[in-house]
mmCIF file of C-alpha atoms in Angstrom:
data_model
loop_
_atom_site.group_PDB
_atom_site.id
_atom_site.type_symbol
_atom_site.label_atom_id
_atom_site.label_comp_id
_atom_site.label_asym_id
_atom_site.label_seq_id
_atom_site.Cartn_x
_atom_site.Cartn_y
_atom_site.Cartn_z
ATOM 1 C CA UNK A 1 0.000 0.000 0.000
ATOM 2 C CA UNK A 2 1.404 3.758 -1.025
ATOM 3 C CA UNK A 3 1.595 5.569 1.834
ATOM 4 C CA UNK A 4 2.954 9.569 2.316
ATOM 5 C CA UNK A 5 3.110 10.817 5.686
ATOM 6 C CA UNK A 6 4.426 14.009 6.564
ATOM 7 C CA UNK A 7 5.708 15.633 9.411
ATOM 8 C CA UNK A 8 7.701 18.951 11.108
ATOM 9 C CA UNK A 9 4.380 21.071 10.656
ATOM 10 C CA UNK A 10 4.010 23.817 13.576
ATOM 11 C CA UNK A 11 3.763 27.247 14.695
ATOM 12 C CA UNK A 12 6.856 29.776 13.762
ATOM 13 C CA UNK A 13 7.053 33.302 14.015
ATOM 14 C CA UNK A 14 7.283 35.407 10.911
ATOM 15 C CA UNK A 15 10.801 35.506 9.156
ATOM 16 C CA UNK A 16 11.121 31.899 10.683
ATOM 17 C CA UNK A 17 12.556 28.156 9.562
ATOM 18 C CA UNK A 18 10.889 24.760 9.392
ATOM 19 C CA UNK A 19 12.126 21.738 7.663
ATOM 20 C CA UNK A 20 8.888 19.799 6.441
ATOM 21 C CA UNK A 21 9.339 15.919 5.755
ATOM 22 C CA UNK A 22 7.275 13.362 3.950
ATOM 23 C CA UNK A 23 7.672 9.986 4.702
ATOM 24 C CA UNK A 24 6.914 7.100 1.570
ATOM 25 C CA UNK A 25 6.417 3.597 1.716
ATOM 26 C CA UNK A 26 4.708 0.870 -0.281
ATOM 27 C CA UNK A 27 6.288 1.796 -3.843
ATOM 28 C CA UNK A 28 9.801 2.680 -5.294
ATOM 29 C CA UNK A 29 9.815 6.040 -4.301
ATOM 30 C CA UNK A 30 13.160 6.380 -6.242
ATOM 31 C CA UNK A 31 11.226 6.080 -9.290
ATOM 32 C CA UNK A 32 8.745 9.121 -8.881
ATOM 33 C CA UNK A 33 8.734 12.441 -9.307
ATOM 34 C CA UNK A 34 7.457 14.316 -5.911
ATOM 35 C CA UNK A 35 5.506 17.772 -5.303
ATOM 36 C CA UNK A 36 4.331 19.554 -2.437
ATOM 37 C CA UNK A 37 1.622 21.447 -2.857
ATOM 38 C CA UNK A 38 -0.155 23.642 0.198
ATOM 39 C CA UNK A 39 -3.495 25.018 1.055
ATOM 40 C CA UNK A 40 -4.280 27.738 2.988
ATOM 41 C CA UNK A 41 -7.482 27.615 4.937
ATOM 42 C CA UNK A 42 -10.822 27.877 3.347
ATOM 43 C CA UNK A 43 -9.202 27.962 -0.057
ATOM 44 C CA UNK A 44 -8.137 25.841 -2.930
ATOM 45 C CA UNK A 45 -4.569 23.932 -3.596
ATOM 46 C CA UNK A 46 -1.842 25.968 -4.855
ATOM 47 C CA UNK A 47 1.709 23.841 -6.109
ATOM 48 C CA UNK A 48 4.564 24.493 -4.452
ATOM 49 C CA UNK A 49 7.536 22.699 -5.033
ATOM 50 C CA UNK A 50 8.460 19.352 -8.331
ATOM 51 C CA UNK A 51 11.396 17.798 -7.929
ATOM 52 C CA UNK A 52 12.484 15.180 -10.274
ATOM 53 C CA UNK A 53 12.841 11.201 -9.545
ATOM 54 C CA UNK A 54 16.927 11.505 -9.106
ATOM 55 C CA UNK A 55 16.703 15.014 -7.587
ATOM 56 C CA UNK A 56 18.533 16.342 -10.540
ATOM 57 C CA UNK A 57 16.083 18.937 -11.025
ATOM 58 C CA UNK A 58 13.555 21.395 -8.881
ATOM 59 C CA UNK A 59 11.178 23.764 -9.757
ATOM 60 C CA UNK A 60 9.399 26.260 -7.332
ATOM 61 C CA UNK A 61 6.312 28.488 -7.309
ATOM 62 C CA UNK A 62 7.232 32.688 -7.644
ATOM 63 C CA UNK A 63 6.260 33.502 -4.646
ATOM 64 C CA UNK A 64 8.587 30.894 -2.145
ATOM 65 C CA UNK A 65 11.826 31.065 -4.781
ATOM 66 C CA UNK A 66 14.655 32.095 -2.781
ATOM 67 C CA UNK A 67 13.048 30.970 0.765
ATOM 68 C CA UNK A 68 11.972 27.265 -0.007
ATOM 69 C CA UNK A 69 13.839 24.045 -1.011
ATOM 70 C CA UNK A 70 12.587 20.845 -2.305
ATOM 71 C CA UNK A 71 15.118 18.065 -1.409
ATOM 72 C CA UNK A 72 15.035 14.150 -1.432
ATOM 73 C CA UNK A 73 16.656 11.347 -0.034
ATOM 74 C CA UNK A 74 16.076 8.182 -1.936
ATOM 75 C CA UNK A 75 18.091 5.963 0.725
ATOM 76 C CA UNK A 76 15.853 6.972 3.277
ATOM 77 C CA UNK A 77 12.807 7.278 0.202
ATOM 78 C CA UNK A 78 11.871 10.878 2.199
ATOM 79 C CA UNK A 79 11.118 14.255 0.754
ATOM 80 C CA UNK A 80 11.783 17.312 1.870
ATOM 81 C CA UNK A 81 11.213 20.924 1.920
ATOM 82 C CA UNK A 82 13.254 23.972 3.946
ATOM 83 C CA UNK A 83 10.946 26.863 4.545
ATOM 84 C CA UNK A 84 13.131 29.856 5.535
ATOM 85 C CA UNK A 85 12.288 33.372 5.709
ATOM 86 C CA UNK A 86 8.507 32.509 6.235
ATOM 87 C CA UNK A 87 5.629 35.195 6.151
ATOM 88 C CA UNK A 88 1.996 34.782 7.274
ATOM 89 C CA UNK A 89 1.167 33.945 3.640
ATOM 90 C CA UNK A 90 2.696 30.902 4.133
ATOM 91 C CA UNK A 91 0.453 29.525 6.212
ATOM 92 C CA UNK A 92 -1.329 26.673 4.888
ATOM 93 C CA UNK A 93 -1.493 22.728 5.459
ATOM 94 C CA UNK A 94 1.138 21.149 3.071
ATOM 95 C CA UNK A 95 1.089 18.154 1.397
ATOM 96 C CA UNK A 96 3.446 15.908 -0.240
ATOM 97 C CA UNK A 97 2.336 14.171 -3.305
ATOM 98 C CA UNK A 98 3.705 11.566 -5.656
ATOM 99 C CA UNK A 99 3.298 12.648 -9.415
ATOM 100 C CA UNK A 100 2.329 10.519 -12.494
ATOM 101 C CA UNK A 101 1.184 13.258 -14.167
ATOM 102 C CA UNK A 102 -1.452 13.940 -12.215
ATOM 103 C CA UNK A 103 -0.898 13.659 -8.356
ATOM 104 C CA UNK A 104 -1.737 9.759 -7.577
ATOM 105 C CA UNK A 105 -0.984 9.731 -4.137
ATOM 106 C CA UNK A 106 -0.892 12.601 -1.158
ATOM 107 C CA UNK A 107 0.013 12.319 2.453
ATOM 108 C CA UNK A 108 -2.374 13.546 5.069
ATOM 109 C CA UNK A 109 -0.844 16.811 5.438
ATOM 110 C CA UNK A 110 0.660 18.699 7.604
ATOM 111 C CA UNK A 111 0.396 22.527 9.316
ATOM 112 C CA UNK A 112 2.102 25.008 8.835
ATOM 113 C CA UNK A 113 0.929 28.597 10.645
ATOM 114 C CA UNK A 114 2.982 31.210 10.357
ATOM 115 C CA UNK A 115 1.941 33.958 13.331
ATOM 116 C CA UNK A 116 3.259 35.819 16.024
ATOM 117 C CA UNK B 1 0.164 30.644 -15.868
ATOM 118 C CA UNK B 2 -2.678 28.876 -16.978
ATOM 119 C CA UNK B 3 -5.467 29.761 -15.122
ATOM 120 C CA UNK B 4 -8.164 26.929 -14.179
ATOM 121 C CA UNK B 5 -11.793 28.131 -13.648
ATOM 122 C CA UNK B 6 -15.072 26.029 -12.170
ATOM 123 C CA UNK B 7 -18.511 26.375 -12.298
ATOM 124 C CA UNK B 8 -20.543 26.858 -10.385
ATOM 125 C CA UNK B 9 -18.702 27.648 -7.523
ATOM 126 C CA UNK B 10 -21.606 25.310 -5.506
ATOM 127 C CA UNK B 11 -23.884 22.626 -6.723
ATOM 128 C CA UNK B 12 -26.727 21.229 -4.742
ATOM 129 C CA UNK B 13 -28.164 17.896 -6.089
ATOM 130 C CA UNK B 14 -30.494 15.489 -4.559
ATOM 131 C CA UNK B 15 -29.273 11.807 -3.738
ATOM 132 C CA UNK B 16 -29.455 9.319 -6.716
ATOM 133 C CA UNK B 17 -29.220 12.770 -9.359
ATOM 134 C CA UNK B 18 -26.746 13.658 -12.151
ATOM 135 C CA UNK B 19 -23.956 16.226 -11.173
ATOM 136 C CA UNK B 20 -22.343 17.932 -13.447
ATOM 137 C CA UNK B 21 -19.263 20.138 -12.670
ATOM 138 C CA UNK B 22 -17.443 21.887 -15.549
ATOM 139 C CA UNK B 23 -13.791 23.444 -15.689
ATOM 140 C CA UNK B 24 -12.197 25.742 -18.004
ATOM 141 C CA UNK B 25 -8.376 26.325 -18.720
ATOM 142 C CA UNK B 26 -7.409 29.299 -19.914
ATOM 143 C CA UNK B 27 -5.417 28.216 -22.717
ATOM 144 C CA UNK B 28 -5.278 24.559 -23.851
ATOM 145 C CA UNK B 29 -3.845 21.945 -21.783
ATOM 146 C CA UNK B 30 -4.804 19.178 -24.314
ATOM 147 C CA UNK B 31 -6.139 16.249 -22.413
ATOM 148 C CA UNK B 32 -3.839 16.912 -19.222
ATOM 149 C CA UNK B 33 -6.684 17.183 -16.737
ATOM 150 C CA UNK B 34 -7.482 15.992 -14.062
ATOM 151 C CA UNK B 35 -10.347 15.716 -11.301
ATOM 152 C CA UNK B 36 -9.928 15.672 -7.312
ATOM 153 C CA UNK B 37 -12.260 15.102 -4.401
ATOM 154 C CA UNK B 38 -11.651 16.348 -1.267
ATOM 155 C CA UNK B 39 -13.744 15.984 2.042
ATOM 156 C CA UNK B 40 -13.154 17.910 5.171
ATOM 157 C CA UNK B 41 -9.937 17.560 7.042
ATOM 158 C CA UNK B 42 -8.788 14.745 4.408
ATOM 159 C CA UNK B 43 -6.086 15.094 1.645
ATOM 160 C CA UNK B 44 -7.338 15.363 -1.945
ATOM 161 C CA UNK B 45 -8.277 11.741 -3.562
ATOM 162 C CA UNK B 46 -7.664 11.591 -7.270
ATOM 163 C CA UNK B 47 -11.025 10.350 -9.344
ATOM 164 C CA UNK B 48 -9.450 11.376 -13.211
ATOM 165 C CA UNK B 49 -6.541 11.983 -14.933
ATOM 166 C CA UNK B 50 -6.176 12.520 -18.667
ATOM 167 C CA UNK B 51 -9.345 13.907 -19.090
ATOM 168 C CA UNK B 52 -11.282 11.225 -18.653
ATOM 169 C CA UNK B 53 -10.034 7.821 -17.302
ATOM 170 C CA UNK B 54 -10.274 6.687 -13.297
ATOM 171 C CA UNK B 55 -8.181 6.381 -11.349
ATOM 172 C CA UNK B 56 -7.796 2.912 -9.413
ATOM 173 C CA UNK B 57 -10.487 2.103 -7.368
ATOM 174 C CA UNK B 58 -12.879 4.977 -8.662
ATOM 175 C CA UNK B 59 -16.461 3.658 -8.841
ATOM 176 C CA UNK B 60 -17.940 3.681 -12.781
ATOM 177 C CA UNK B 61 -20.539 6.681 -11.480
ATOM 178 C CA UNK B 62 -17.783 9.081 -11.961
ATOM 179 C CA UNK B 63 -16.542 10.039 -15.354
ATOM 180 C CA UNK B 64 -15.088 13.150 -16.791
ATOM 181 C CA UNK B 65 -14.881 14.184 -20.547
ATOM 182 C CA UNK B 66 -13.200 17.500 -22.943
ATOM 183 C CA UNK B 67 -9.485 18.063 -24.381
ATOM 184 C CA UNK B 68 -8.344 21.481 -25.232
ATOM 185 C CA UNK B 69 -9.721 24.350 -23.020
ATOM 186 C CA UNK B 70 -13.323 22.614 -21.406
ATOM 187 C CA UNK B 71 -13.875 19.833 -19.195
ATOM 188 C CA UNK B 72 -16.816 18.287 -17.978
ATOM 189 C CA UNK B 73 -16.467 16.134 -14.801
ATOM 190 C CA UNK B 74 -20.167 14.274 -14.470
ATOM 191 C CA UNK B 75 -21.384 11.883 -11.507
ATOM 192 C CA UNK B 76 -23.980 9.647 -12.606
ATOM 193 C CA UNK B 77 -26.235 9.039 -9.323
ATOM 194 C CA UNK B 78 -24.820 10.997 -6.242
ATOM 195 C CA UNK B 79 -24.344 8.437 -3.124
ATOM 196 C CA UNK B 80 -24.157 9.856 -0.163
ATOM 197 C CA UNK B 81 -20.372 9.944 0.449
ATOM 198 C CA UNK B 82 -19.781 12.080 -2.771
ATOM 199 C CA UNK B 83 -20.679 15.617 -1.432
ATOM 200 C CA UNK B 84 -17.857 17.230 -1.474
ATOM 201 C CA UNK B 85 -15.558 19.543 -2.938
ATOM 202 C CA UNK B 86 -14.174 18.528 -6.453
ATOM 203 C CA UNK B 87 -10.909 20.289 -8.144
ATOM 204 C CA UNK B 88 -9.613 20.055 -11.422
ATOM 205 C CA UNK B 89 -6.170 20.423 -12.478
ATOM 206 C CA UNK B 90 -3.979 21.071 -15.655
ATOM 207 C CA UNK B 91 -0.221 19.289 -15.200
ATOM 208 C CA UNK B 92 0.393 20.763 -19.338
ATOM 209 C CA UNK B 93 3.073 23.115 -18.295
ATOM 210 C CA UNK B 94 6.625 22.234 -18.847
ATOM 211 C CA UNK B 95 8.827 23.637 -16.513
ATOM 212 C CA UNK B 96 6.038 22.227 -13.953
ATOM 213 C CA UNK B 97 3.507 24.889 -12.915
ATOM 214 C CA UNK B 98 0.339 22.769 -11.952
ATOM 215 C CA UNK B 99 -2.438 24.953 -11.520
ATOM 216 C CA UNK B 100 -5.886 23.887 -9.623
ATOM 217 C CA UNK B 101 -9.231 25.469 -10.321
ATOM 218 C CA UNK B 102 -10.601 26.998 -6.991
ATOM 219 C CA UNK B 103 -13.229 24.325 -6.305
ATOM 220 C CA UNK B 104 -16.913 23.084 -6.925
ATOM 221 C CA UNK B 105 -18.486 22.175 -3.674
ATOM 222 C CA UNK B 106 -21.162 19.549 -4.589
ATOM 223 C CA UNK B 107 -23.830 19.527 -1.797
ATOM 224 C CA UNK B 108 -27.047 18.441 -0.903
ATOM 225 C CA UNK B 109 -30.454 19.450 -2.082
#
């Protein structure tokens, strides 16, 4: 069974750091391109981050280029993504999700708030 | 970008009716669409991708239809468990800039 779970959601002041992680089992995660993708509350999905199957290659939304960082570890098959510099925009549950085109598989989520 | 816009915005059908929820792309995205459900507090489930096939373990009630700029995602006789919020989603772009429509929440009559 595919299963995404992420963690290192939480409250952080504005201008702040978290390190997001996404957990994958139950496929050969080096094989598959990842995304996260976030959603702020009471509104719709917005992409944030692709990375390719080897890592080789990441692509980022406009608006978190220069803070965030999509990363992977196929050893560990884990996904990652540094937040730094983060404003209350940023606030949102974010998912991981595995791509096949479309987005097969997505973890539960996890919470992000950015406030002080 | 290519921009991704539902209608309606809210749909409310009675149990064992037709539903159908339509989305628009801005430019053409060929037949690189696809449909989402998500229920409260859960991640987003896919139902379609490429326009119109299901995804594993998608009953045959759901089915979704279009190429090029319109999309049509139609459930055949609501159950219960299908109100909910359905997105679509255009994965054309290359670099990767997947865009989602804001959201058709399909409620009860």
């Amino acid at each position: 069974e595919v299963q995404l779970v992420e963690s290192g959601g939480g409250l952080v002041q504005p201008g702040g750091s978290l390190r997001l992680s996404c957990a994958a089992s139950g496929f050969t995660f080096s094989s598959y391109e990842m995304n996260w993708v976030r959603q702020a509350p009471g509104k719709g999905l917005e992409w944030v981050s692709y990375i390719t199957s080897s890592g080789s290659i990441i692509y980022h939304r406009d608006s978190v280029k220069g803070r965030f960082t999509i990363s992977r570890d196929n050893a560990k098959s884990s996904l990652y993504l540094q937040m730094n510099s983060l404003r209350a925009e940023d606030t949102a549950v974010y998912y991981c999700a595995r791509v096949t085109g479309a987005f097969d598989y997505w973890g539960q989520g996890t919470l992000v708030t950015v406030s002080s | 970008e290519i921009v991704m816009t539902q209608s309606p915005a809210t749909l409310s059908v009675s149990p064992g009716e037709r539903a159908t929820l339509s989305c628009r792309a801005s430019q053409s995205v060929s037949s690189n669409l696809a449909w989402y459900q998500q229920k409260p507090g859960q991640a987003p489930r896919l139902l379609i991708y490429d326009a119109s096939t299901r995804a594993t373990g998608v009953p045959a009630r759901f089915s979704g239809s279009g190429s090029g700029t319109e999309f049509t995602l139609t459930i055949s006789s609501l159950q219960s468990e299908d109100f909910a919020v359905y997105c679509c989603q255009q994965y054309y772009n290359w670099p990767p800039l997947y865009t989602f429509g804001q959201g058709t929440k399909l409620e009860i009559k």
